Amino acid sequence: MKKFSLLLLFVGLHAFAQKELPNLQLPNLDGKTVSLKSDFSEKDKLYIFSFWATWCTPCIQELDEMNDLKEAWQKEVNFEIVAVSTDDSRTQKRVKPLVNGKGWEFSIILDTNQDFKRYLSIVNIPYTIVVKNQQIVHIQNGYVPGNEKELLEKLKTL
């Protein structure tokens, strides 16, 4: 019975990992509309979507690490980081000042109504997905220092 349960878990995770990006349009930090389907569709490029909020300390630590390592990683892997703010209408005004203060050099999109987060059934952040050819190919839930090294190793295999 234990083996069967593990098999079901593996099959379920694999099926989820093959989920496509939703056909959503969300604003970026500059107020321009971004389409998940068309703006993140370069063939064989990896897109790292990191779900975060201004009140989430581990989220900010993860994005700080990604920002610091981005240039070195790009020598090994073709990827783009997209930080998806899940701040609601009450805390959304904190996003731009925080991003500017941190000097993060990646795309920021605002999921104020949490449509993207809900589509993926995300309960807790930080939550990171890697997308290749519109398919979710890797999921990382939570963050502890060192996770970024594991993420880079995974990116090299995709």
PDB file of C-alpha atoms in Angstrom:
ATOM      1  CA  MET A   1       0.000   0.000   0.000  1.00  0.00           C
ATOM      2  CA  LYS A   2       2.881   2.369   0.825  1.00  0.00           C
ATOM      3  CA  LYS A   3       4.439   1.913  -2.630  1.00  0.00           C
ATOM      4  CA  PHE A   4       1.078   2.572  -4.280  1.00  0.00           C
ATOM      5  CA  SER A   5       0.665   5.806  -2.279  1.00  0.00           C
ATOM      6  CA  LEU A   6       4.140   6.947  -3.280  1.00  0.00           C
ATOM      7  CA  LEU A   7       3.382   6.140  -6.909  1.00  0.00           C
ATOM      8  CA  LEU A   8       0.182   8.193  -6.769  1.00  0.00           C
ATOM      9  CA  LEU A   9       2.076  11.079  -5.186  1.00  0.00           C
ATOM     10  CA  PHE A  10       4.782  10.934  -7.875  1.00  0.00           C
ATOM     11  CA  VAL A  11       2.240  10.762 -10.717  1.00  0.00           C
ATOM     12  CA  GLY A  12       0.271  13.640  -9.184  1.00  0.00           C
ATOM     13  CA  LEU A  13       3.359  15.837  -8.824  1.00  0.00           C
ATOM     14  CA  HIS A  14       4.487  15.039 -12.355  1.00  0.00           C
ATOM     15  CA  ALA A  15       1.065  15.895 -13.762  1.00  0.00           C
ATOM     16  CA  PHE A  16       1.077  19.205 -11.882  1.00  0.00           C
ATOM     17  CA  ALA A  17       4.586  20.001 -13.080  1.00  0.00           C
ATOM     18  CA  GLN A  18       3.326  19.776 -16.652  1.00  0.00           C
ATOM     19  CA  LYS A  19       0.630  22.414 -16.073  1.00  0.00           C
ATOM     20  CA  GLU A  20       0.621  25.291 -18.548  1.00  0.00           C
ATOM     21  CA  LEU A  21       0.874  28.961 -17.749  1.00  0.00           C
ATOM     22  CA  PRO A  22      -2.589  30.513 -17.513  1.00  0.00           C
ATOM     23  CA  ASN A  23      -3.828  32.952 -20.119  1.00  0.00           C
ATOM     24  CA  LEU A  24      -3.743  35.915 -17.734  1.00  0.00           C
ATOM     25  CA  GLN A  25      -2.909  39.543 -18.225  1.00  0.00           C
ATOM     26  CA  LEU A  26      -1.436  41.330 -15.224  1.00  0.00           C
ATOM     27  CA  PRO A  27       0.067  44.783 -14.716  1.00  0.00           C
ATOM     28  CA  ASN A  28       3.788  45.236 -14.294  1.00  0.00           C
ATOM     29  CA  LEU A  29       5.397  47.741 -11.936  1.00  0.00           C
ATOM     30  CA  ASP A  30       5.073  50.486 -14.564  1.00  0.00           C
ATOM     31  CA  GLY A  31       1.344  49.854 -15.012  1.00  0.00           C
ATOM     32  CA  LYS A  32       1.694  48.218 -18.428  1.00  0.00           C
ATOM     33  CA  THR A  33      -0.262  45.023 -19.071  1.00  0.00           C
ATOM     34  CA  VAL A  34       1.787  41.848 -19.357  1.00  0.00           C
ATOM     35  CA  SER A  35       0.431  38.671 -20.958  1.00  0.00           C
ATOM     36  CA  LEU A  36       1.710  35.473 -19.372  1.00  0.00           C
ATOM     37  CA  LYS A  37       1.074  33.553 -22.613  1.00  0.00           C
ATOM     38  CA  SER A  38       2.791  35.881 -25.071  1.00  0.00           C
ATOM     39  CA  ASP A  39       5.348  37.872 -23.058  1.00  0.00           C
ATOM     40  CA  PHE A  40       7.026  34.791 -21.563  1.00  0.00           C
ATOM     41  CA  SER A  41       7.080  32.498 -24.562  1.00  0.00           C
ATOM     42  CA  GLU A  42      10.608  32.531 -26.003  1.00  0.00           C
ATOM     43  CA  LYS A  43      11.332  28.975 -27.112  1.00  0.00           C
ATOM     44  CA  ASP A  44      13.538  26.985 -24.711  1.00  0.00           C
ATOM     45  CA  LYS A  45      14.104  29.985 -22.424  1.00  0.00           C
ATOM     46  CA  LEU A  46      13.522  29.317 -18.727  1.00  0.00           C
ATOM     47  CA  TYR A  47      11.298  31.710 -16.805  1.00  0.00           C
ATOM     48  CA  ILE A  48      11.608  31.714 -13.028  1.00  0.00           C
ATOM     49  CA  PHE A  49       8.388  33.051 -11.499  1.00  0.00           C
ATOM     50  CA  SER A  50       8.951  33.852  -7.829  1.00  0.00           C
ATOM     51  CA  PHE A  51       5.780  34.601  -5.859  1.00  0.00           C
ATOM     52  CA  TRP A  52       6.441  37.025  -3.019  1.00  0.00           C
ATOM     53  CA  ALA A  53       5.014  39.865  -0.930  1.00  0.00           C
ATOM     54  CA  THR A  54       6.493  42.917   0.780  1.00  0.00           C
ATOM     55  CA  TRP A  55       5.679  41.497   4.238  1.00  0.00           C
ATOM     56  CA  CYS A  56       7.389  38.119   3.541  1.00  0.00           C
ATOM     57  CA  THR A  57      10.976  38.133   4.853  1.00  0.00           C
ATOM     58  CA  PRO A  58      12.010  34.772   3.275  1.00  0.00           C
ATOM     59  CA  CYS A  59      10.587  35.973  -0.069  1.00  0.00           C
ATOM     60  CA  ILE A  60      12.738  39.094   0.022  1.00  0.00           C
ATOM     61  CA  GLN A  61      15.816  37.078   1.041  1.00  0.00           C
ATOM     62  CA  GLU A  62      15.255  34.731  -1.910  1.00  0.00           C
ATOM     63  CA  LEU A  63      14.844  37.584  -4.400  1.00  0.00           C
ATOM     64  CA  ASP A  64      17.941  39.340  -2.986  1.00  0.00           C
ATOM     65  CA  GLU A  65      19.963  36.144  -3.572  1.00  0.00           C
ATOM     66  CA  MET A  66      18.568  35.701  -7.083  1.00  0.00           C
ATOM     67  CA  ASN A  67      19.400  39.313  -7.897  1.00  0.00           C
ATOM     68  CA  ASP A  68      22.957  38.896  -6.621  1.00  0.00           C
ATOM     69  CA  LEU A  69      23.504  35.640  -8.540  1.00  0.00           C
ATOM     70  CA  LYS A  70      21.607  36.488 -11.729  1.00  0.00           C
ATOM     71  CA  GLU A  71      24.600  37.663 -13.747  1.00  0.00           C
ATOM     72  CA  ALA A  72      26.709  34.592 -12.903  1.00  0.00           C
ATOM     73  CA  TRP A  73      23.782  32.245 -13.610  1.00  0.00           C
ATOM     74  CA  GLN A  74      23.188  33.804 -17.032  1.00  0.00           C
ATOM     75  CA  LYS A  75      26.631  32.625 -18.113  1.00  0.00           C
ATOM     76  CA  GLU A  76      25.350  29.050 -17.706  1.00  0.00           C
ATOM     77  CA  VAL A  77      21.605  29.179 -18.385  1.00  0.00           C
ATOM     78  CA  ASN A  78      19.218  31.191 -20.599  1.00  0.00           C
ATOM     79  CA  PHE A  79      16.617  32.420 -18.114  1.00  0.00           C
ATOM     80  CA  GLU A  80      14.604  35.389 -16.915  1.00  0.00           C
ATOM     81  CA  ILE A  81      13.429  36.095 -13.377  1.00  0.00           C
ATOM     82  CA  VAL A  82       9.883  37.361 -12.923  1.00  0.00           C
ATOM     83  CA  ALA A  83       8.929  38.417  -9.400  1.00  0.00           C
ATOM     84  CA  VAL A  84       5.169  38.076  -8.919  1.00  0.00           C
ATOM     85  CA  SER A  85       3.978  40.342  -6.123  1.00  0.00           C
ATOM     86  CA  THR A  86       0.973  38.888  -4.306  1.00  0.00           C
ATOM     87  CA  ASP A  87       0.475  42.047  -2.260  1.00  0.00           C
ATOM     88  CA  ASP A  88      -3.181  42.990  -2.071  1.00  0.00           C
ATOM     89  CA  SER A  89      -4.636  46.472  -2.556  1.00  0.00           C
ATOM     90  CA  ARG A  90      -3.712  47.424   1.043  1.00  0.00           C
ATOM     91  CA  THR A  91       0.007  46.649   0.734  1.00  0.00           C
ATOM     92  CA  GLN A  92       0.555  47.084  -3.031  1.00  0.00           C
ATOM     93  CA  LYS A  93       1.753  50.670  -2.535  1.00  0.00           C
ATOM     94  CA  ARG A  94       4.844  49.267  -0.764  1.00  0.00           C
ATOM     95  CA  VAL A  95       5.981  47.201  -3.769  1.00  0.00           C
ATOM     96  CA  LYS A  96       7.603  49.872  -5.954  1.00  0.00           C
ATOM     97  CA  PRO A  97       9.554  51.572  -3.127  1.00  0.00           C
ATOM     98  CA  LEU A  98      10.838  48.191  -1.894  1.00  0.00           C
ATOM     99  CA  VAL A  99      11.880  47.071  -5.398  1.00  0.00           C
ATOM    100  CA  ASN A 100      13.596  50.404  -6.086  1.00  0.00           C
ATOM    101  CA  GLY A 101      15.343  50.335  -2.703  1.00  0.00           C
ATOM    102  CA  LYS A 102      16.599  46.791  -3.282  1.00  0.00           C
ATOM    103  CA  GLY A 103      17.748  47.551  -6.825  1.00  0.00           C
ATOM    104  CA  TRP A 104      16.224  44.341  -8.169  1.00  0.00           C
ATOM    105  CA  GLU A 105      16.881  44.085 -11.890  1.00  0.00           C
ATOM    106  CA  PHE A 106      14.141  41.756 -13.051  1.00  0.00           C
ATOM    107  CA  SER A 107      10.543  41.958 -14.177  1.00  0.00           C
ATOM    108  CA  ILE A 108       7.950  42.613 -11.495  1.00  0.00           C
ATOM    109  CA  ILE A 109       4.313  41.796 -12.126  1.00  0.00           C
ATOM    110  CA  LEU A 110       1.433  42.506  -9.764  1.00  0.00           C
ATOM    111  CA  ASP A 111      -1.015  39.741  -8.914  1.00  0.00           C
ATOM    112  CA  THR A 112      -3.153  42.016  -6.728  1.00  0.00           C
ATOM    113  CA  ASN A 113      -6.326  39.928  -7.146  1.00  0.00           C
ATOM    114  CA  GLN A 114      -4.215  36.768  -6.730  1.00  0.00           C
ATOM    115  CA  ASP A 115      -5.581  35.204  -9.942  1.00  0.00           C
ATOM    116  CA  PHE A 116      -2.184  33.702 -10.885  1.00  0.00           C
ATOM    117  CA  LYS A 117      -1.607  32.487  -7.325  1.00  0.00           C
ATOM    118  CA  ARG A 118      -5.085  30.925  -7.206  1.00  0.00           C
ATOM    119  CA  TYR A 119      -4.610  29.235 -10.608  1.00  0.00           C
ATOM    120  CA  LEU A 120      -1.569  27.423  -9.201  1.00  0.00           C
ATOM    121  CA  SER A 121      -3.301  26.678  -5.865  1.00  0.00           C
ATOM    122  CA  ILE A 122      -0.475  28.373  -3.973  1.00  0.00           C
ATOM    123  CA  VAL A 123      -1.078  28.464  -0.244  1.00  0.00           C
ATOM    124  CA  ASN A 124       2.234  29.752   1.128  1.00  0.00           C
ATOM    125  CA  ILE A 125       4.918  32.021  -0.263  1.00  0.00           C
ATOM    126  CA  PRO A 126       7.709  32.147  -1.214  1.00  0.00           C
ATOM    127  CA  TYR A 127       6.765  29.862  -4.048  1.00  0.00           C
ATOM    128  CA  THR A 128       8.829  29.516  -7.201  1.00  0.00           C
ATOM    129  CA  ILE A 129       7.975  27.885 -10.505  1.00  0.00           C
ATOM    130  CA  VAL A 130      10.190  27.386 -13.525  1.00  0.00           C
ATOM    131  CA  VAL A 131       8.483  27.536 -16.903  1.00  0.00           C
ATOM    132  CA  LYS A 132       9.859  26.317 -20.216  1.00  0.00           C
ATOM    133  CA  ASN A 133       7.870  26.499 -23.447  1.00  0.00           C
ATOM    134  CA  GLN A 134       4.767  27.567 -21.499  1.00  0.00           C
ATOM    135  CA  GLN A 135       4.940  24.426 -19.293  1.00  0.00           C
ATOM    136  CA  ILE A 136       5.706  24.395 -15.578  1.00  0.00           C
ATOM    137  CA  VAL A 137       8.772  22.153 -15.325  1.00  0.00           C
ATOM    138  CA  HIS A 138       9.850  22.728 -11.710  1.00  0.00           C
ATOM    139  CA  ILE A 139       8.290  23.854  -8.435  1.00  0.00           C
ATOM    140  CA  GLN A 140      10.043  25.042  -5.299  1.00  0.00           C
ATOM    141  CA  ASN A 141       7.973  25.820  -2.208  1.00  0.00           C
ATOM    142  CA  GLY A 142       9.512  27.893   0.585  1.00  0.00           C
ATOM    143  CA  TYR A 143      13.005  29.275   0.946  1.00  0.00           C
ATOM    144  CA  VAL A 144      16.004  28.688   3.145  1.00  0.00           C
ATOM    145  CA  PRO A 145      19.493  30.029   2.390  1.00  0.00           C
ATOM    146  CA  GLY A 146      21.157  27.678  -0.071  1.00  0.00           C
ATOM    147  CA  ASN A 147      17.988  26.896  -2.050  1.00  0.00           C
ATOM    148  CA  GLU A 148      19.266  29.125  -4.829  1.00  0.00           C
ATOM    149  CA  LYS A 149      22.191  26.730  -5.419  1.00  0.00           C
ATOM    150  CA  GLU A 150      19.769  23.821  -5.756  1.00  0.00           C
ATOM    151  CA  LEU A 151      17.661  25.894  -8.137  1.00  0.00           C
ATOM    152  CA  LEU A 152      20.671  26.650 -10.370  1.00  0.00           C
ATOM    153  CA  GLU A 153      21.568  22.952 -10.524  1.00  0.00           C
ATOM    154  CA  LYS A 154      17.977  22.174 -11.534  1.00  0.00           C
ATOM    155  CA  LEU A 155      18.013  24.915 -14.194  1.00  0.00           C
ATOM    156  CA  LYS A 156      21.121  23.363 -15.763  1.00  0.00           C
ATOM    157  CA  THR A 157      19.230  20.104 -16.315  1.00  0.00           C
ATOM    158  CA  LEU A 158      16.150  21.636 -17.942  1.00  0.00           C
TER     159      LEU A 158
END
